[in-house]
PDB file of C-alpha atoms in Angstrom:
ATOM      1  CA  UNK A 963     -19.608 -19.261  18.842  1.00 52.00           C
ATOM      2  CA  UNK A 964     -16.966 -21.331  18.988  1.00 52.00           C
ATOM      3  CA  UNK A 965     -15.356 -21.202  22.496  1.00 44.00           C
ATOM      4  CA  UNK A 966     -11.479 -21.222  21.229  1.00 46.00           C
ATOM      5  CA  UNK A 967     -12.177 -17.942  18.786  1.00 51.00           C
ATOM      6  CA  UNK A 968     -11.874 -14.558  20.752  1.00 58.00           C
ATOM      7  CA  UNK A 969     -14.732 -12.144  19.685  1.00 58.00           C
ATOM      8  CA  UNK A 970     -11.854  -9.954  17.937  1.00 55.00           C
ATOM      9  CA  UNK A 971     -10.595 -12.481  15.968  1.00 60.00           C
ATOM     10  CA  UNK A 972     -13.853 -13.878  14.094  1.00 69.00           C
ATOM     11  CA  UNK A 973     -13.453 -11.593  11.054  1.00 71.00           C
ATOM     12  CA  UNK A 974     -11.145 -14.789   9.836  1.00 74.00           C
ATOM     13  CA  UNK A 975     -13.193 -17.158  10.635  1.00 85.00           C
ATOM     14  CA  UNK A 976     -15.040 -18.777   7.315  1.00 86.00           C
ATOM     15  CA  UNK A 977     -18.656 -18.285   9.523  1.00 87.00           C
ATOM     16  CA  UNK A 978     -17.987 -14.663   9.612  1.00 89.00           C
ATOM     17  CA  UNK A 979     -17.689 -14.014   6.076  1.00 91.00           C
ATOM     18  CA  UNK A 980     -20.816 -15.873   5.533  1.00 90.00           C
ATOM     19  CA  UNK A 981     -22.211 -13.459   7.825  1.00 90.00           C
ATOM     20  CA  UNK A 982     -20.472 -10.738   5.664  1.00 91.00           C
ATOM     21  CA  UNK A 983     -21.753 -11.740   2.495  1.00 91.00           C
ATOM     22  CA  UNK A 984     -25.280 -11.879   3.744  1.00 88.00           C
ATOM     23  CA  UNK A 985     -25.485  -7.817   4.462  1.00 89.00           C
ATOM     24  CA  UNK A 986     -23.254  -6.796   1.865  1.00 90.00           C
ATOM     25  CA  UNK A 987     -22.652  -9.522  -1.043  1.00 88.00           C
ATOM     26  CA  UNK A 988     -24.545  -7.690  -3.158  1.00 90.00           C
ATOM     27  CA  UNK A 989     -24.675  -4.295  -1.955  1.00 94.00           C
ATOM     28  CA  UNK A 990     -23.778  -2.105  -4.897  1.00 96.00           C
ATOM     29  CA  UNK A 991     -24.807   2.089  -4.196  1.00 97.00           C
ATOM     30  CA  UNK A 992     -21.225   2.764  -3.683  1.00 98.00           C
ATOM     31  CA  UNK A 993     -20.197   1.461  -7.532  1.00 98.00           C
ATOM     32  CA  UNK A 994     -21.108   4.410  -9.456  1.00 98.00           C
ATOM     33  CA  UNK A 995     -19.010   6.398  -7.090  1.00 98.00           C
ATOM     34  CA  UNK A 996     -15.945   4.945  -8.312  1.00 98.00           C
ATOM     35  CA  UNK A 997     -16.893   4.195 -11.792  1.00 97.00           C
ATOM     36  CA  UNK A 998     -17.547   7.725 -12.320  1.00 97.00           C
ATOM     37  CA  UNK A 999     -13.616   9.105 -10.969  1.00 98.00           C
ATOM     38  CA  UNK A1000     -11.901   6.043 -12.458  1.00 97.00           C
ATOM     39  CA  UNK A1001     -10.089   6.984 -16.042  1.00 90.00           C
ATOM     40  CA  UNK A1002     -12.849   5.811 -18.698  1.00 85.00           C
ATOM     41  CA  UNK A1003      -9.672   3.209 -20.427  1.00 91.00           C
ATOM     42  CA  UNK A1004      -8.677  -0.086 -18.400  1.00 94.00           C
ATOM     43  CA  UNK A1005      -6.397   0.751 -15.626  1.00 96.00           C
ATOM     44  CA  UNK A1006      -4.612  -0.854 -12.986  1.00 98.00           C
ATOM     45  CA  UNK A1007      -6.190  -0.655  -9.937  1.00 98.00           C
ATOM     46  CA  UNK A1008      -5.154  -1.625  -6.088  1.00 98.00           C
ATOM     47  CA  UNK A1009      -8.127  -2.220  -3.691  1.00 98.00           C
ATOM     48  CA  UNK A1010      -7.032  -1.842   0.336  1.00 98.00           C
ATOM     49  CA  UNK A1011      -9.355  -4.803   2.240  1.00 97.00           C
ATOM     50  CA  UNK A1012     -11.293  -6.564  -0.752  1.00 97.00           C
ATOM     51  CA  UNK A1013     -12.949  -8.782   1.289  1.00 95.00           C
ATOM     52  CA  UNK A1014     -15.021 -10.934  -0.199  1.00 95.00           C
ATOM     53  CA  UNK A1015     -14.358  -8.958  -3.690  1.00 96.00           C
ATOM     54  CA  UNK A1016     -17.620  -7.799  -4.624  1.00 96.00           C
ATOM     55  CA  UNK A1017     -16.135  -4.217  -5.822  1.00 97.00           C
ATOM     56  CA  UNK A1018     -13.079  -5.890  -6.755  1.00 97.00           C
ATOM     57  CA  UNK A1019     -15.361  -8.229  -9.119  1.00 95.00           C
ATOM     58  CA  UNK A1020     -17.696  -5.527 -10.146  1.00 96.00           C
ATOM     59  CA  UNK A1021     -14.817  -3.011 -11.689  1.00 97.00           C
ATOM     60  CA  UNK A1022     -12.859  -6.245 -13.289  1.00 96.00           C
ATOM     61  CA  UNK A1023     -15.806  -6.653 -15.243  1.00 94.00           C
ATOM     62  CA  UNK A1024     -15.647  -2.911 -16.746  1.00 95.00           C
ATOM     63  CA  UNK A1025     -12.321  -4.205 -18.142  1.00 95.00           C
ATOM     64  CA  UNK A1026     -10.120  -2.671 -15.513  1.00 97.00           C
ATOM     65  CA  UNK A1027      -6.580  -4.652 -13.634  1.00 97.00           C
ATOM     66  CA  UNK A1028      -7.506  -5.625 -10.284  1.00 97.00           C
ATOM     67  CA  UNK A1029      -5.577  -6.656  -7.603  1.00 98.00           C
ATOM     68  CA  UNK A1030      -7.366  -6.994  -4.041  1.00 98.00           C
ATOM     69  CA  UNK A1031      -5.550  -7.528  -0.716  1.00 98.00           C
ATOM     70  CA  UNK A1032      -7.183  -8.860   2.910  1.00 97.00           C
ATOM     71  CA  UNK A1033      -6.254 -10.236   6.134  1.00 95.00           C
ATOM     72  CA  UNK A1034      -8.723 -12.770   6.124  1.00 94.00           C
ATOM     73  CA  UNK A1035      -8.102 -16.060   4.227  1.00 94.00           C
ATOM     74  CA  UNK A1036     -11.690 -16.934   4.319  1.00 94.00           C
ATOM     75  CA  UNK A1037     -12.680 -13.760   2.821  1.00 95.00           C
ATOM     76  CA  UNK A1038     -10.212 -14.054   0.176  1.00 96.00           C
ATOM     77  CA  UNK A1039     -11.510 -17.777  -0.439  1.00 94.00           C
ATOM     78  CA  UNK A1040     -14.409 -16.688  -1.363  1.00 94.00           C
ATOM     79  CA  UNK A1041     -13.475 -13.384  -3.535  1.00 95.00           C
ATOM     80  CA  UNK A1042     -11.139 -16.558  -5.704  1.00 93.00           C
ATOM     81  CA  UNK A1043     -14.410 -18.333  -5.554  1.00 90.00           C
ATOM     82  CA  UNK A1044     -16.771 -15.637  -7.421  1.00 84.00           C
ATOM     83  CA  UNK A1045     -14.254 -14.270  -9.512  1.00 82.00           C
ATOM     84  CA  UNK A1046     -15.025 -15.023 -13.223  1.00 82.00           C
ATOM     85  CA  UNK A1047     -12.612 -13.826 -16.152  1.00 75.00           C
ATOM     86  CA  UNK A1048     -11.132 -10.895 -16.071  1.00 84.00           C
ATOM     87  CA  UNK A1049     -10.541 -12.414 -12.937  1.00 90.00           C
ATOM     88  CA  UNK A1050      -8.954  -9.980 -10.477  1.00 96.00           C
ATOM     89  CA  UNK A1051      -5.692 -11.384  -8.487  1.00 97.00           C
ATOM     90  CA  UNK A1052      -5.719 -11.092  -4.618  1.00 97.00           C
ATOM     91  CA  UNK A1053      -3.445 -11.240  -1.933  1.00 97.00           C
ATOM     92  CA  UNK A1054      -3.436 -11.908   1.926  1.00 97.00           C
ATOM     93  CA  UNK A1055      -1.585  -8.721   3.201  1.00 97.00           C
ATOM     94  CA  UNK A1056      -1.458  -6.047   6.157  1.00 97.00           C
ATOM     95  CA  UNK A1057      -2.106  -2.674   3.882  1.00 97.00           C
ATOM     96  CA  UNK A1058       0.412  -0.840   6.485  1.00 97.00           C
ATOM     97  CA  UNK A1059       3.264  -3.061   5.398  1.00 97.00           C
ATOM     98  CA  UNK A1060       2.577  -3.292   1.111  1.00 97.00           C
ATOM     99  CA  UNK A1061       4.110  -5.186  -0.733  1.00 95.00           C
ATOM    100  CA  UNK A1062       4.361  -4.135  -4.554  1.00 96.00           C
ATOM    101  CA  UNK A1063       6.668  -2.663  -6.901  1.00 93.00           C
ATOM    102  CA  UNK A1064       4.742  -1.788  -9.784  1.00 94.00           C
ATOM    103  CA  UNK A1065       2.495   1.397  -9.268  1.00 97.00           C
ATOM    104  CA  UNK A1066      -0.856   1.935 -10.000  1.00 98.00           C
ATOM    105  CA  UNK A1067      -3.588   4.482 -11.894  1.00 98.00           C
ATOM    106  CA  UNK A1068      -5.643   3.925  -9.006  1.00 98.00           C
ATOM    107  CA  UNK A1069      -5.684   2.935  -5.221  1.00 98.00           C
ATOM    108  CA  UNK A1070      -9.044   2.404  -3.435  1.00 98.00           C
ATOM    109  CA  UNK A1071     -10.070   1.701   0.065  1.00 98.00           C
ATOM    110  CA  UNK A1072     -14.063   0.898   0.253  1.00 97.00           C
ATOM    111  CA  UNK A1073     -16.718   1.248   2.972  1.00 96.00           C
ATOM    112  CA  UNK A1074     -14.554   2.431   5.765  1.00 97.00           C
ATOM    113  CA  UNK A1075     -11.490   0.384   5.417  1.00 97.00           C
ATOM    114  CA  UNK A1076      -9.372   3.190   6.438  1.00 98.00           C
ATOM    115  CA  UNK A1077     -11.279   3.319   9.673  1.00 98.00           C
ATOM    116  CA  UNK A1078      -9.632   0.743  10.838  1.00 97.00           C
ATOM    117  CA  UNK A1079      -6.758   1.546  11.443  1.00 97.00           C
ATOM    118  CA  UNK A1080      -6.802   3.219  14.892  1.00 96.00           C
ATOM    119  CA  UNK A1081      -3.390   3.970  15.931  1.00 95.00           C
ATOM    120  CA  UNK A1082      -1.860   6.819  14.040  1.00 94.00           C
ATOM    121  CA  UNK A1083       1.348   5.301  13.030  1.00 96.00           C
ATOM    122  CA  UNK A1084       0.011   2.582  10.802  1.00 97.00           C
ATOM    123  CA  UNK A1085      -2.577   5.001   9.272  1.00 97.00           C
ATOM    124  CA  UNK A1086       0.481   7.069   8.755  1.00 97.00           C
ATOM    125  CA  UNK A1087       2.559   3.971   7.023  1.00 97.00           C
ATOM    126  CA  UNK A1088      -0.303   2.915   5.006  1.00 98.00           C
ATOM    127  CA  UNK A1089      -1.179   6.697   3.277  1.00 98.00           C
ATOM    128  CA  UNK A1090       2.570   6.602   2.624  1.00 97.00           C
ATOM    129  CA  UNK A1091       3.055   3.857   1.217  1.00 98.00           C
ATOM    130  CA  UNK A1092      -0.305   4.405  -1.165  1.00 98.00           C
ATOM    131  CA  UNK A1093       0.971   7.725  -2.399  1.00 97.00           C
ATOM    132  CA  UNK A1094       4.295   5.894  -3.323  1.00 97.00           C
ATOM    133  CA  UNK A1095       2.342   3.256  -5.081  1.00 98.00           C
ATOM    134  CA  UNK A1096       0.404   5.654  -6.836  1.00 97.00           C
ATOM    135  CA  UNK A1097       1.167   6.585 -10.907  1.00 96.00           C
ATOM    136  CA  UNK A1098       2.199   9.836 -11.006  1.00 92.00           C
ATOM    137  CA  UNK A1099      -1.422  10.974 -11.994  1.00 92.00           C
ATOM    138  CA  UNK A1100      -2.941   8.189  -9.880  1.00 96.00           C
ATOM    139  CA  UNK A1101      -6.192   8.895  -8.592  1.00 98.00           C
ATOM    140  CA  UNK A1102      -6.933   7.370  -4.653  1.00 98.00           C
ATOM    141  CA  UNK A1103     -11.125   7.061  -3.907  1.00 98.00           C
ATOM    142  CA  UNK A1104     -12.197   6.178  -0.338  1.00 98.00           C
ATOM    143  CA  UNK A1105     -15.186   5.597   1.617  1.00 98.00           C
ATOM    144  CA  UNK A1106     -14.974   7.001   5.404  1.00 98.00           C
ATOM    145  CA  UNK A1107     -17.028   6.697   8.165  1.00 98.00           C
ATOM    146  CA  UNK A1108     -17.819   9.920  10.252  1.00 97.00           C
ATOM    147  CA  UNK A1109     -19.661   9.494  13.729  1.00 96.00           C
ATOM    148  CA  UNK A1110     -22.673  11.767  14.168  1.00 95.00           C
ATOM    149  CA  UNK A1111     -23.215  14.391  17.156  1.00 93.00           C
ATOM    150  CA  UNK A1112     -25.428  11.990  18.585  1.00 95.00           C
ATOM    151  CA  UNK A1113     -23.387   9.184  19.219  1.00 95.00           C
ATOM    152  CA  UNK A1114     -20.448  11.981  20.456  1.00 93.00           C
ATOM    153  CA  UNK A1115     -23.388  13.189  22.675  1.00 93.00           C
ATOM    154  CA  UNK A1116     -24.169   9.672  24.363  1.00 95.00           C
ATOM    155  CA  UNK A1117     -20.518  10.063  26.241  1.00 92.00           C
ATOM    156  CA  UNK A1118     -19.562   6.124  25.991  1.00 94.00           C
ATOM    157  CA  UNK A1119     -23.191   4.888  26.099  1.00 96.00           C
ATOM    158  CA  UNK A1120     -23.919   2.215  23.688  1.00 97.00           C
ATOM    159  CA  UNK A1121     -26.365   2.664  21.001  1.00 97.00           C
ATOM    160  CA  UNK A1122     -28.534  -0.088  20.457  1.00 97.00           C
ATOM    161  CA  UNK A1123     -29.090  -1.088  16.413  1.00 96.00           C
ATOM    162  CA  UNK A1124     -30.854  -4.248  14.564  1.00 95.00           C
ATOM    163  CA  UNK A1125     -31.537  -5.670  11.719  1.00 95.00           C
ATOM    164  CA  UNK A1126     -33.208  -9.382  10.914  1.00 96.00           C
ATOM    165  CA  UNK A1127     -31.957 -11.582   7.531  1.00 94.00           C
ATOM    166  CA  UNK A1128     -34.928 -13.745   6.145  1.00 93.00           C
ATOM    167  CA  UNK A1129     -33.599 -16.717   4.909  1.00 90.00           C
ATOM    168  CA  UNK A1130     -35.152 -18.791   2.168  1.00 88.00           C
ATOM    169  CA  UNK A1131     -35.295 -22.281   4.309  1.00 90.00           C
ATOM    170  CA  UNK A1132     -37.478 -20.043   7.136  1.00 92.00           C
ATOM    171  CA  UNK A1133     -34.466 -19.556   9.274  1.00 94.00           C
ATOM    172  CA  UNK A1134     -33.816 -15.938  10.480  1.00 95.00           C
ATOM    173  CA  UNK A1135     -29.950 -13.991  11.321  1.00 95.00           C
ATOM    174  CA  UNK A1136     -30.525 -11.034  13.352  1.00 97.00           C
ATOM    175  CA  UNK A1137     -28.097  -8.663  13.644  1.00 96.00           C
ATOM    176  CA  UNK A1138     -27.140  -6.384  16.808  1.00 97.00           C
ATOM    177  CA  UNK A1139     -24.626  -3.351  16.609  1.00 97.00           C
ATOM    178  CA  UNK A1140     -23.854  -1.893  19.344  1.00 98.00           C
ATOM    179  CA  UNK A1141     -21.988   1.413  19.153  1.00 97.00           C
ATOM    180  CA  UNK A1142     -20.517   3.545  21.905  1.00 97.00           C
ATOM    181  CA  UNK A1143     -17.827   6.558  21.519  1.00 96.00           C
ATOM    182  CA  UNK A1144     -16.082   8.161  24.808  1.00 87.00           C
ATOM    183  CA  UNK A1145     -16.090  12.086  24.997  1.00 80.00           C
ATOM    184  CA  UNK A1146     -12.418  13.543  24.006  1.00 85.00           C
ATOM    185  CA  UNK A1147     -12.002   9.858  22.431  1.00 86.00           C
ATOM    186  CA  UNK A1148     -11.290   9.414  18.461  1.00 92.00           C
ATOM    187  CA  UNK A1149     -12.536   5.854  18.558  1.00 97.00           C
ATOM    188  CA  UNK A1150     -15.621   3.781  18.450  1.00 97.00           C
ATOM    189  CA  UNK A1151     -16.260   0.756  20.086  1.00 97.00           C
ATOM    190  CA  UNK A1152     -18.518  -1.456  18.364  1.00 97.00           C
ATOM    191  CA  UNK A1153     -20.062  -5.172  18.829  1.00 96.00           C
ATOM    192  CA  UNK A1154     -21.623  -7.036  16.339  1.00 95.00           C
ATOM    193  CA  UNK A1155     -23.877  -9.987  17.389  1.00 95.00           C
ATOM    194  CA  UNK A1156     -25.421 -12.066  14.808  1.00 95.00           C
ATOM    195  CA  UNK A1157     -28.095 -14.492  16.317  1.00 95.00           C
ATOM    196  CA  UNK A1158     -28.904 -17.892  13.718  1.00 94.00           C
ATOM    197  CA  UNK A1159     -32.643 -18.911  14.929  1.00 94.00           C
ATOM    198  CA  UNK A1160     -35.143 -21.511  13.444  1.00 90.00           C
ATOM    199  CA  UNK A1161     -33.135 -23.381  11.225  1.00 86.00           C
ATOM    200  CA  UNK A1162     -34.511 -26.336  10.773  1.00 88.00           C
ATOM    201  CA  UNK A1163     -32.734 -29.427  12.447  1.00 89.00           C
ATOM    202  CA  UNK A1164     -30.030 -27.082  13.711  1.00 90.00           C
ATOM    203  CA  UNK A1165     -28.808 -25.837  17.162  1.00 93.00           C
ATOM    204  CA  UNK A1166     -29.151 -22.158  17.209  1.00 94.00           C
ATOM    205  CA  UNK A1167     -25.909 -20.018  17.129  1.00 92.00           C
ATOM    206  CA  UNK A1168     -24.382 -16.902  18.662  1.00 93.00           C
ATOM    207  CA  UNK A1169     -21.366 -14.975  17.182  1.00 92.00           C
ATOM    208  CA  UNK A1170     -19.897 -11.908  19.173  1.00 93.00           C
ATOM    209  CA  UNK A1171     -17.564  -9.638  16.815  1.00 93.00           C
ATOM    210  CA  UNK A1172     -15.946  -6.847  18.672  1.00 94.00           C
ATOM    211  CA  UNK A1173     -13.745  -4.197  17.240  1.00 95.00           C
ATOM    212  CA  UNK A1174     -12.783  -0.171  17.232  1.00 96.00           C
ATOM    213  CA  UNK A1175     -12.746   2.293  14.062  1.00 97.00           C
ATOM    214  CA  UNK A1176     -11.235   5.380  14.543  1.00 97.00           C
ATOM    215  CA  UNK A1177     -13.753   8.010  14.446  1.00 96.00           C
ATOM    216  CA  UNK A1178     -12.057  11.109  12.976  1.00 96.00           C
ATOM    217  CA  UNK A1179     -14.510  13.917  11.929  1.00 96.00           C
ATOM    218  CA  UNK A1180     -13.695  15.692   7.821  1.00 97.00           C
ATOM    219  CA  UNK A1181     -11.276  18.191   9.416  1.00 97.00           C
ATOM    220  CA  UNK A1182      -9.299  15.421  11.095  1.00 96.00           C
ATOM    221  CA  UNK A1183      -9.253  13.715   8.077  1.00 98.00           C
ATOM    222  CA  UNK A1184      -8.933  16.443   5.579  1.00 97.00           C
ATOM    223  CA  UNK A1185      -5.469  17.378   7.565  1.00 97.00           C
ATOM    224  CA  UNK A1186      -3.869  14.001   7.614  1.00 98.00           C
ATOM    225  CA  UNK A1187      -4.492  13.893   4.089  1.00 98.00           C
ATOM    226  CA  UNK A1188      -2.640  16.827   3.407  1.00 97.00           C
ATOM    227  CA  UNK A1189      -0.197  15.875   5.523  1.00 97.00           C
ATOM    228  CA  UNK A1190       0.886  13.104   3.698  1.00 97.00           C
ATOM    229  CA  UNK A1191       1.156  14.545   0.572  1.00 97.00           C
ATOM    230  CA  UNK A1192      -2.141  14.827  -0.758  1.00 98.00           C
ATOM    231  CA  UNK A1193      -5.141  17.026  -2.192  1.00 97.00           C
ATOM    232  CA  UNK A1194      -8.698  17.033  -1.786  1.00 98.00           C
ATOM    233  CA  UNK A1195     -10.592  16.645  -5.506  1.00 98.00           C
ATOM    234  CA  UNK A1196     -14.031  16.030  -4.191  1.00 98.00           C
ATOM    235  CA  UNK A1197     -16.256  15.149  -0.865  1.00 98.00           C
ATOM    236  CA  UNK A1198     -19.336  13.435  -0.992  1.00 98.00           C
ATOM    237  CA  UNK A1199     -21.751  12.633   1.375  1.00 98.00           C
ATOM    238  CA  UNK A1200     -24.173   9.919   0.867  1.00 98.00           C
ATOM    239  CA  UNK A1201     -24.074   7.496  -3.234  1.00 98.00           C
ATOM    240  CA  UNK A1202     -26.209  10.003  -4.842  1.00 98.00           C
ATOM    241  CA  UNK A1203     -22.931  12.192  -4.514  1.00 98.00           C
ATOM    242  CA  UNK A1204     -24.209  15.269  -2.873  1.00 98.00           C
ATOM    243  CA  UNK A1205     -21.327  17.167  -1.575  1.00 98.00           C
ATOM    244  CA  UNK A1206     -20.569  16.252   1.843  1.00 98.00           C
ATOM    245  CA  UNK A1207     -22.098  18.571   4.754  1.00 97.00           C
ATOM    246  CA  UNK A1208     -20.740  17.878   8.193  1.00 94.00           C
ATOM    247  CA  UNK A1209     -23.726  18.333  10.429  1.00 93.00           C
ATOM    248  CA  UNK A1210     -25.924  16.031   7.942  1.00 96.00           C
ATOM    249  CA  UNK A1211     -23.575  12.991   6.499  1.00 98.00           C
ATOM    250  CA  UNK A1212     -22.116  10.084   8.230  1.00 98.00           C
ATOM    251  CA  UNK A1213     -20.276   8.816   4.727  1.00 98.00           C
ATOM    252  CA  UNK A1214     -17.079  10.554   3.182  1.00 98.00           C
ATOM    253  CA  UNK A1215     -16.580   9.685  -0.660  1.00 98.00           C
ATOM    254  CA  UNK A1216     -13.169  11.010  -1.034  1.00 98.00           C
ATOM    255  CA  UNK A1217     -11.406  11.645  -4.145  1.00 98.00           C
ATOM    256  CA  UNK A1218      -7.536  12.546  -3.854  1.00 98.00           C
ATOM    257  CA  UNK A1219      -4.533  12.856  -5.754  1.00 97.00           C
ATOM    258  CA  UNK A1220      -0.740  13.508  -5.063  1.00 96.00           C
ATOM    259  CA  UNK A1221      -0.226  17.238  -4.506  1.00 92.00           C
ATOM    260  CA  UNK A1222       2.321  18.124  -6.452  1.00 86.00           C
ATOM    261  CA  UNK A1223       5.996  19.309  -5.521  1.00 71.00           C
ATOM    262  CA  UNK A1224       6.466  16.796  -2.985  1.00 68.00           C
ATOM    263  CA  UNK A1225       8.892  14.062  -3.652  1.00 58.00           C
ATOM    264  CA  UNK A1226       8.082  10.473  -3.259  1.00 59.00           C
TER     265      UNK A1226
END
């Protein structure tokens, strides 16, 4: 890794959302989750952290208005870059401060976008802002992540993870996650390495990624929600849509709307 980029700060970096890509460019369980609460018509739809637009992509294509937003030019670069027509339109912005004045049917924040924000007042800002952006009968569809009791239970030990890439020229990407969570603490701490080996003619690389995601469990979340002025439709736990069980899921498929009676 490049000694002048700070192991926070890769997730711009154009390498990084190669790296992205390779895990989850063509992931796709999560789809029928939202294709299934969307409104069956075309609708205008706001996704919180596109990244490198595969959902973004995937719903434009089902005839729906999307507009994606991200941090990360690179990302972005490369959402412009696979877009075909109905191409969705997409925007380098902070979803704490946004920036729109037309509302929209529906808001959506995939695989654990909301995580990140870790310090209450910005998770605050951003729910408030969505449920002002949000037609009146706007539908908002999340995906959460939920630590287990067993990484609560390691007190701020890491847990070790892999996982190795084949590449079609013979070179390999392995991927380390290291995750660690401190008792009494609503945040996780978690590393990403991603070692390039055997490429052919190459140096091999190292990239460190390290970040936190807050770690609120369903109640947590379920109150915050309400708190900001909305109601719980459904809870899922895993893409097959079971309905979510605390003790047994690590992924929360929300579906909320505005509770009613509350001004905007």
């Amino acid at each position: 890794m490049p000694l002048d980029i700070q192991p926070d700060r890769i997730y711009g970096h154009a390498r990084y959302t190669a790296l992205y890509d390779l895990e989850l460019g063509s992931f796709c369980e999560d789809l029928p989750f939202y294709r299934r609460h969307l409104p069956a018509h075309p609708c205008t739809i706001l996704e919180l952290g596109c990244g490198s637009g595969r959902v973004s992509r995937a719903l434009a294509a089902d005839g729906h208005r999307l507009t994606g937003i991200d941090l990360s030019f690179p990302m972005l670069a490369a959402a412009e870059l696979g877009a075909s027509a109905p191409a969705p339109h997409y925007a380098c912005m902070d979803m704490t401060a946004l920036a729109f004045r037309a509302t929209f049917s529906a808001i959506i924040a995939p695989y654990n976008t909301l995580n990140l924000l870790i310090r209450p007042e910005g998770l605050r800002s951003c729910l408030t802002q969505v449920r002002h952006l949000l037609a009146e009968n706007g539908i908002l569809l999340l995906q959460l992540y939920i630590p287990d009791e067993e990484l609560r239970g390691l007190e701020g030990k890491k847990r070790f993870q892999f996982q190795i890439f084949d590449r079609a020229d013979g070179s390999k990407i392995i991927k380390e996650i290291l995750k660690s969570m401190e008792p009494q603490s609503c945040l996780v701490d978690i590393i990403e390495r991603y070692r390039l080996r055997f490429r052919k003619n190459q140096p091999n690389e190292d990239w460190e990624y390290t970040y936190q995601i807050l770690g609120y469990g369903f109640e947590q979340w379920q109150a915050i929600f309400t708190e900001q002025g909305f109601c719980l439709e459904a809870a899922y736990g895993d893409y097959a849509l079971a309905p979510f069980v605390p003790t047994e899921h690590t992924t929360l498929l929300l579906v909320l709307k505005k509770a009613p009676g509350r001004p905007q």
